PDB file of C-alpha atoms in Angstrom:
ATOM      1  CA  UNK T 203      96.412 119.504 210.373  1.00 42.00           C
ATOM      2  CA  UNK T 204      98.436 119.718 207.384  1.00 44.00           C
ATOM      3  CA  UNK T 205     100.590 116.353 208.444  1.00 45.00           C
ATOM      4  CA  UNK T 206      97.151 114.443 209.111  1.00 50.00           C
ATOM      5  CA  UNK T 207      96.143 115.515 205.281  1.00 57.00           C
ATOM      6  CA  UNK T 208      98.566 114.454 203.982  1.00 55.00           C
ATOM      7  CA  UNK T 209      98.549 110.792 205.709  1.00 56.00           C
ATOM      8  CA  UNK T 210      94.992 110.518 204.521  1.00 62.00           C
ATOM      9  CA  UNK T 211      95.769 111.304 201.016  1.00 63.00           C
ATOM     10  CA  UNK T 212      98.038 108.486 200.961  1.00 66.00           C
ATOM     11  CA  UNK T 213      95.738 106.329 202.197  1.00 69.00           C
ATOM     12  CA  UNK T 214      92.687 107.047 200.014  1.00 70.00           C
ATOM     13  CA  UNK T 215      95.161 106.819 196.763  1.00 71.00           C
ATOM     14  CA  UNK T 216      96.117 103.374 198.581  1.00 70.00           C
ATOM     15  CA  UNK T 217      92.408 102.827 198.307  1.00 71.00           C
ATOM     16  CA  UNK T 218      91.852 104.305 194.733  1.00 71.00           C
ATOM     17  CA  UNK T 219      95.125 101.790 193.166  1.00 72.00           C
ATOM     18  CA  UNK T 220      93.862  98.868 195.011  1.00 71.00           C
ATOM     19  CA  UNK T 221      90.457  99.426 193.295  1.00 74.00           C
ATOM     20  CA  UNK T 222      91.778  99.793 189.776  1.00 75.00           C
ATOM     21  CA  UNK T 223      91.198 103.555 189.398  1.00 77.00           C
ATOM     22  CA  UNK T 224      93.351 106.472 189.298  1.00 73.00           C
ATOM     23  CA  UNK T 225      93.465 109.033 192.330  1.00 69.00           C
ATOM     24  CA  UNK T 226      92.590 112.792 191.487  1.00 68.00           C
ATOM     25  CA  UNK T 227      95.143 114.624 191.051  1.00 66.00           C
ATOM     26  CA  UNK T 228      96.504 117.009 194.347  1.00 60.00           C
ATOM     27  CA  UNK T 229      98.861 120.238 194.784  1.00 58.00           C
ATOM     28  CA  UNK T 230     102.417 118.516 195.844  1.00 60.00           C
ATOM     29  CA  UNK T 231     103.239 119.161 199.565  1.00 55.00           C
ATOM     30  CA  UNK T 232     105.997 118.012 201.662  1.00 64.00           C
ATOM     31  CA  UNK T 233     105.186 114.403 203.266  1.00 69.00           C
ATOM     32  CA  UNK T 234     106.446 113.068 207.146  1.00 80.00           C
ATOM     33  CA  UNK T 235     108.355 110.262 207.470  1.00 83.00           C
ATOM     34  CA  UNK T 236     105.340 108.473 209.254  1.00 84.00           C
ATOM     35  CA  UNK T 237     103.497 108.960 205.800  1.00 84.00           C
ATOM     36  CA  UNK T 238     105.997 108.059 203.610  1.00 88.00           C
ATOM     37  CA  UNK T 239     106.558 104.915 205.386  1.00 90.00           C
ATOM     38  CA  UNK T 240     102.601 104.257 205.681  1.00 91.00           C
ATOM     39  CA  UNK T 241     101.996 104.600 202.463  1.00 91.00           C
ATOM     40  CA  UNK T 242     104.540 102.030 201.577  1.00 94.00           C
ATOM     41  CA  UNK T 243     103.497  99.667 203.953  1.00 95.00           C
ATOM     42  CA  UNK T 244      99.855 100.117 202.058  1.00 93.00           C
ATOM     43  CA  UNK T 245     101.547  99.061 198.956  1.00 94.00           C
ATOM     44  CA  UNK T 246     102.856  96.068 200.075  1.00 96.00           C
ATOM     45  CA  UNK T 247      99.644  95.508 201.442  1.00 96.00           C
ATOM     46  CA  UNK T 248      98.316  96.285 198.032  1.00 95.00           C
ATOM     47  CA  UNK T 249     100.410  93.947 196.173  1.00 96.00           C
ATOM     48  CA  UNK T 250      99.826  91.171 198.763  1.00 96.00           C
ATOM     49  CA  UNK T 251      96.062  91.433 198.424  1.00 96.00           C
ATOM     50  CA  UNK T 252      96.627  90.655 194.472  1.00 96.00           C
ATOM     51  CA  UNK T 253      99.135  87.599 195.170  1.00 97.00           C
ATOM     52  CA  UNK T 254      96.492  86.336 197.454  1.00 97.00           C
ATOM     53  CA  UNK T 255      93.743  86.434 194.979  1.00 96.00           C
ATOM     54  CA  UNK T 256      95.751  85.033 191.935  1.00 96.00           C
ATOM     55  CA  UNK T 257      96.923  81.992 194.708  1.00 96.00           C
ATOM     56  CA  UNK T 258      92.719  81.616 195.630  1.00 95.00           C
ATOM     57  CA  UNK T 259      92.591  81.198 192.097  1.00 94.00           C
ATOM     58  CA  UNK T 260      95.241  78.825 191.579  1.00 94.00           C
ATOM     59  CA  UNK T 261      94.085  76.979 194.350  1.00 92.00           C
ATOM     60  CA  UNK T 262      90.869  76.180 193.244  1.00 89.00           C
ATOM     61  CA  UNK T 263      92.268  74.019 189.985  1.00 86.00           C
ATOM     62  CA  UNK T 264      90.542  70.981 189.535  1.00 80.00           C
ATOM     63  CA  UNK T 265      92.152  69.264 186.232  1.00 80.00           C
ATOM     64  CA  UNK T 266      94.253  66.031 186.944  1.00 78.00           C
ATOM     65  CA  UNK T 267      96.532  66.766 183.545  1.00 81.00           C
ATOM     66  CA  UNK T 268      97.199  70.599 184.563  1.00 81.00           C
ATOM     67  CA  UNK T 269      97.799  71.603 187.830  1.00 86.00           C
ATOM     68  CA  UNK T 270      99.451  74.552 188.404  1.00 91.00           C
ATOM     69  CA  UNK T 271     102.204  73.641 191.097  1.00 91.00           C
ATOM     70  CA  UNK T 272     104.726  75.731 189.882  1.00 93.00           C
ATOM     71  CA  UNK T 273     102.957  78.728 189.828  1.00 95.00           C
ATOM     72  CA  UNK T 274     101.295  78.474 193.139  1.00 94.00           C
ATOM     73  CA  UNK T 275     104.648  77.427 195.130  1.00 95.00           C
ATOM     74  CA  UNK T 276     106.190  80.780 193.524  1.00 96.00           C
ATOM     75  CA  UNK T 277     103.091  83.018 194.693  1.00 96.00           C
ATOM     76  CA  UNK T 278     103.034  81.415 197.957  1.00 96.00           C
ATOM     77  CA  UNK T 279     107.116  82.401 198.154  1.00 97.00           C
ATOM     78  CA  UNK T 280     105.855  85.580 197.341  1.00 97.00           C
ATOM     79  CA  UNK T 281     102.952  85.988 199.745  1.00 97.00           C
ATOM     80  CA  UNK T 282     105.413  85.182 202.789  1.00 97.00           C
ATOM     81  CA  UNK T 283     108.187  88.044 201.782  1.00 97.00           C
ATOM     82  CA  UNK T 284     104.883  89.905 201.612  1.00 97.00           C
ATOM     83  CA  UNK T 285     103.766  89.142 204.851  1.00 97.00           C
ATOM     84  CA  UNK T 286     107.186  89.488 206.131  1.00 97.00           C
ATOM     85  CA  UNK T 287     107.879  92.718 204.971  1.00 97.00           C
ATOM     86  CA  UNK T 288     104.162  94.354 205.926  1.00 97.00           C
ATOM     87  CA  UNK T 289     104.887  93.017 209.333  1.00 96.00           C
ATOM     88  CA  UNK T 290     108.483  94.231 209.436  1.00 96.00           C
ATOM     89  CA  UNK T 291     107.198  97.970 208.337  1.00 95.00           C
ATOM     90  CA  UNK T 292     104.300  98.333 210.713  1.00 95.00           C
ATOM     91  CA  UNK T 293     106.432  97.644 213.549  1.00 94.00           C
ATOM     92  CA  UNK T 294     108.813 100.432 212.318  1.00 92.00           C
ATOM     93  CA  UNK T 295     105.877 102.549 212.271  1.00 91.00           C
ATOM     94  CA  UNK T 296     104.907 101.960 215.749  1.00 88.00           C
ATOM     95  CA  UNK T 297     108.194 102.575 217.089  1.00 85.00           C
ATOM     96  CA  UNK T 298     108.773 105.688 215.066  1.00 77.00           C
ATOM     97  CA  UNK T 299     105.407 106.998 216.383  1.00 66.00           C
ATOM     98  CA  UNK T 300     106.059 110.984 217.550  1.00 61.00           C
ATOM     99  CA  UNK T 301     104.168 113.722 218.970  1.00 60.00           C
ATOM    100  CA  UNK T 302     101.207 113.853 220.901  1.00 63.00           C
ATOM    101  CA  UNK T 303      96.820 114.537 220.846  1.00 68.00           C
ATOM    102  CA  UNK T 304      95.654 114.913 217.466  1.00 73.00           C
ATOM    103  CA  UNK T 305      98.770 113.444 215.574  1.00 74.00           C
ATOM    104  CA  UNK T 306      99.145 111.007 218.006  1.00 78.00           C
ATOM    105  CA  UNK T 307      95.446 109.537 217.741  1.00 82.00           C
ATOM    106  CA  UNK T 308      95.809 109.840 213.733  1.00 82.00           C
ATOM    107  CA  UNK T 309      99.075 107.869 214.057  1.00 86.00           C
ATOM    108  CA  UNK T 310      97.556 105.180 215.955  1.00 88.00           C
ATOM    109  CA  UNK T 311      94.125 105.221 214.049  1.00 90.00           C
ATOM    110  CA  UNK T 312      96.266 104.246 210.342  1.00 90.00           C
ATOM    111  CA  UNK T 313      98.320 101.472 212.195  1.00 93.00           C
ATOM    112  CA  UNK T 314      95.023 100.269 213.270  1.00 93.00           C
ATOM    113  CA  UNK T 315      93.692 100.552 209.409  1.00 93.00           C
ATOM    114  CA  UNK T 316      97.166  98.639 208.913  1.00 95.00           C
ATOM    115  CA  UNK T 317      97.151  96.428 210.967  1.00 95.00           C
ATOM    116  CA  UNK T 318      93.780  95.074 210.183  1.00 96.00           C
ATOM    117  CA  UNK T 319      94.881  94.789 206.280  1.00 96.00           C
ATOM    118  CA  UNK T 320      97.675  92.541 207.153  1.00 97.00           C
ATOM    119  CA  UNK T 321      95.560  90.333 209.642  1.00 96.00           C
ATOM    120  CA  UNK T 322      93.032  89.898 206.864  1.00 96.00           C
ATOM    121  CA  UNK T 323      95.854  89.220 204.416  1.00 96.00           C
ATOM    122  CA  UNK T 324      97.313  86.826 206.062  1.00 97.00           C
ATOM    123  CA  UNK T 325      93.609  84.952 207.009  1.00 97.00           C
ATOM    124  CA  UNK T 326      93.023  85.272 203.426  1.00 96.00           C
ATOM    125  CA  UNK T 327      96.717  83.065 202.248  1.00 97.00           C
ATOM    126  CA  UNK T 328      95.677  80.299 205.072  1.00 96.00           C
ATOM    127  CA  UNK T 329      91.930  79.724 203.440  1.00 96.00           C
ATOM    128  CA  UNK T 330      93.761  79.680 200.154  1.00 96.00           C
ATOM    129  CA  UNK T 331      96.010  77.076 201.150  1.00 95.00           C
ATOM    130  CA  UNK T 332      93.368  75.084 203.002  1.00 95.00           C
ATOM    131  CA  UNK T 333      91.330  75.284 199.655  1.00 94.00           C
ATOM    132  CA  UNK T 334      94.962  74.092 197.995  1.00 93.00           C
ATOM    133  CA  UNK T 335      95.235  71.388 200.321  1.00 93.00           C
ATOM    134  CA  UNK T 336      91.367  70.126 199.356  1.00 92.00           C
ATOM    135  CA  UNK T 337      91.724  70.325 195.950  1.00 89.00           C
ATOM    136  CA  UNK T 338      94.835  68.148 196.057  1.00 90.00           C
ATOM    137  CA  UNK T 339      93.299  65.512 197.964  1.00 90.00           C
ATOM    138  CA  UNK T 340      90.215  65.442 195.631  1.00 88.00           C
ATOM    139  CA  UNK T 341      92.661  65.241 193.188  1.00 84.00           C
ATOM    140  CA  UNK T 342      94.219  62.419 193.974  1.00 85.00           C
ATOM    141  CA  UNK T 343      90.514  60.202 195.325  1.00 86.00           C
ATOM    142  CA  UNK T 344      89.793  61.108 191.265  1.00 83.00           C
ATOM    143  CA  UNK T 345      93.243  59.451 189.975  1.00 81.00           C
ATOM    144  CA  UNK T 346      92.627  56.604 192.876  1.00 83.00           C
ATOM    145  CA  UNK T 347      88.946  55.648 190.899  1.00 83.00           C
ATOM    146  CA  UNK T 348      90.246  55.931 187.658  1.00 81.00           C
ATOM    147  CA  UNK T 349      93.363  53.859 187.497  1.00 80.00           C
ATOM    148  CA  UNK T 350      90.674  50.976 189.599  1.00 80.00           C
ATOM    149  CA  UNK T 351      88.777  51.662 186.789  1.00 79.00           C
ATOM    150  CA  UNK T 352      91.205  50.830 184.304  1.00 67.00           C
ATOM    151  CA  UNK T 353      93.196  47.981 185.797  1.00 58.00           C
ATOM    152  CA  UNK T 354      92.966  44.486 183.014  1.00 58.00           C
ATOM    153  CA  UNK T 355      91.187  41.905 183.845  1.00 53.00           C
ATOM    154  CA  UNK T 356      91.987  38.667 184.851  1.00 51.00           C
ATOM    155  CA  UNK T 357      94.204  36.789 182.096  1.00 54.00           C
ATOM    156  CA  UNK T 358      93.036  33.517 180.908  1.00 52.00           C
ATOM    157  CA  UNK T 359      95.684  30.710 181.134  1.00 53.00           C
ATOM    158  CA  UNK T 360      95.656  27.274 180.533  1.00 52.00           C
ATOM    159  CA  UNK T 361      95.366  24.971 183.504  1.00 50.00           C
ATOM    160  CA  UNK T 362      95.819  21.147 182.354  1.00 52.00           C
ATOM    161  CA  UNK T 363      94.453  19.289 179.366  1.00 49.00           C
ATOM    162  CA  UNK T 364      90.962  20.446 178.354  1.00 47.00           C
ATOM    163  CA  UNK T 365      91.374  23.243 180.952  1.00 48.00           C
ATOM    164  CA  UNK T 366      91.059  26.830 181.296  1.00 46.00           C
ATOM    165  CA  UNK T 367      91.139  28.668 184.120  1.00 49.00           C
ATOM    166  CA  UNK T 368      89.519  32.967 184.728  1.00 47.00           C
ATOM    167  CA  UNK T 369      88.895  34.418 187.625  1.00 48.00           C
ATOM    168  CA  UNK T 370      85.638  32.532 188.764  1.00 48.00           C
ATOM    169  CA  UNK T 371      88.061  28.946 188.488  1.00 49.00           C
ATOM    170  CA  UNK T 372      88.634  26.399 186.271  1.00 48.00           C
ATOM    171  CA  UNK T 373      85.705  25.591 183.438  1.00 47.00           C
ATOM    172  CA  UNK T 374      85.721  22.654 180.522  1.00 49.00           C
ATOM    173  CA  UNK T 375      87.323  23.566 177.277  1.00 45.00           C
ATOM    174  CA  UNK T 376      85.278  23.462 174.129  1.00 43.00           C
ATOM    175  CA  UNK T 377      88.126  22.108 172.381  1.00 43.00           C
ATOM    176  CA  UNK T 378      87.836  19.139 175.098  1.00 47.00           C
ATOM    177  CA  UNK T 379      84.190  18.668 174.219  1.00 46.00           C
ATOM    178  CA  UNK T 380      84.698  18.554 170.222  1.00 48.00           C
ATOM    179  CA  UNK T 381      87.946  16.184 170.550  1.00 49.00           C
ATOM    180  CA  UNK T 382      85.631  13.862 173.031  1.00 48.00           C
ATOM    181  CA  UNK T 383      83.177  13.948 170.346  1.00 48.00           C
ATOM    182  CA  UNK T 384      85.394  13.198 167.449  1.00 49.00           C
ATOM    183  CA  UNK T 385      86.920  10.121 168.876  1.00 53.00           C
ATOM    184  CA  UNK T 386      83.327   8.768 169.960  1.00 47.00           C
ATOM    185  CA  UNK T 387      82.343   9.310 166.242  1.00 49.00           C
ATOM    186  CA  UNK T 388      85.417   7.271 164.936  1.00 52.00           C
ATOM    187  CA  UNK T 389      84.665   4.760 167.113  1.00 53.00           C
ATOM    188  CA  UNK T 390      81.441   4.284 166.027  1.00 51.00           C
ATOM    189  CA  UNK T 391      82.177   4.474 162.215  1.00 53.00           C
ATOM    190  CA  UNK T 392      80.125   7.386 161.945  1.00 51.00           C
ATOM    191  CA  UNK T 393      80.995  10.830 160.619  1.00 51.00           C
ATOM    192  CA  UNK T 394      81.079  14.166 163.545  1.00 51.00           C
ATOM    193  CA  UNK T 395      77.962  15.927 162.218  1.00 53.00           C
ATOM    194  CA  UNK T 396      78.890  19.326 160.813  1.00 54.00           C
ATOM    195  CA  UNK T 397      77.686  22.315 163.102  1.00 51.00           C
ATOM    196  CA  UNK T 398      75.312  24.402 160.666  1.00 48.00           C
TER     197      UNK T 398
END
């Protein structure tokens, strides 16, 4: 009975950091191997459930001039030692499993509570790199309509005597039309007519 205490102490304090708040305080007594263990397993849980959150976070960035790549490769490294190590431990705890009814059942009962941690852990780091992967490619339609938005235009260039040529084709100069004017004028004796 004393054993299965314990192993729920650990837990609940587990339960008590991961919620910001301090555990009560308890008379010292000597811990098993299976809790010691557990209860750093549900640390590493702990501190995965944090990177996680900070990566959903990251992940959900929408500015084209600040994006956060360098932080969110380093918590994803992170995450996967995280992973890694949470898986490595619960396997150590089910093949260090001992004894038999009550401590047996209690043994299996916090893998189970373990277990189910890392499984929603791990669902948690996929949606926040799906959400990554969405915000990248929204990203990147955004940069796609601005730089369309603010290609030049056309140049105009001259095409042959008189000539100028846009994007619609070639059109008469008005220089054309006042030096065909001019010469008719001289021509006639007459003086071009000032524009008002």
């Amino acid at each position: 009975m004393e054993i299965r205490t314990l192993e729920f102490f650990s837990i609940a304090d587990g339960e008590y950091a991961r919620q910001g708040k301090r555990p009560p305080s308890r008379p010292k007594a000597r811990r098993t191997a299976f809790a010691t263990s557990a209860a750093g397993v549900g640390r590493t849980l702990l501190e995965l459930e944090g990177r996680v959150a900070r990566l959903t976070s990251l992940s959900k960035a929408s500015s084209l001039f600040d994006d956060p790549a360098l932080e969110i490769g380093e918590t994803s490294r992170l995450i996967r030692q995280l992973l890694a190590h949470a898986s490595a431990g619960i396997e150590e705890l089910s093949n260090e499993r001992r004894g038999s009814g009550q401590f047996y059942a209690h043994s299996e009962a916090v893998l189970s509570w373990l277990r189910t941690r890392l499984t929603a852990g791990t669902k948690s780091y996929e949606e926040a790199l799906k959400q990554r992967e969405a915000s990248l490619a929204a990203k990147e339609a955004r940069a796609a309509k601005l730089s369309s938005m603010a290609s030049p235009m056309t140049p105009i260039t001259p095409k042959g005597e008189g000539m100028w040529e846009t994007g619609s084709g070639k059109k008469p100069s008005l220089l054309r039309h006042r030096g065909a004017h001019a010469s008719a004028c001289n021509q006639s004796g007459a003086a071009p007519k000032k524009r008002a």
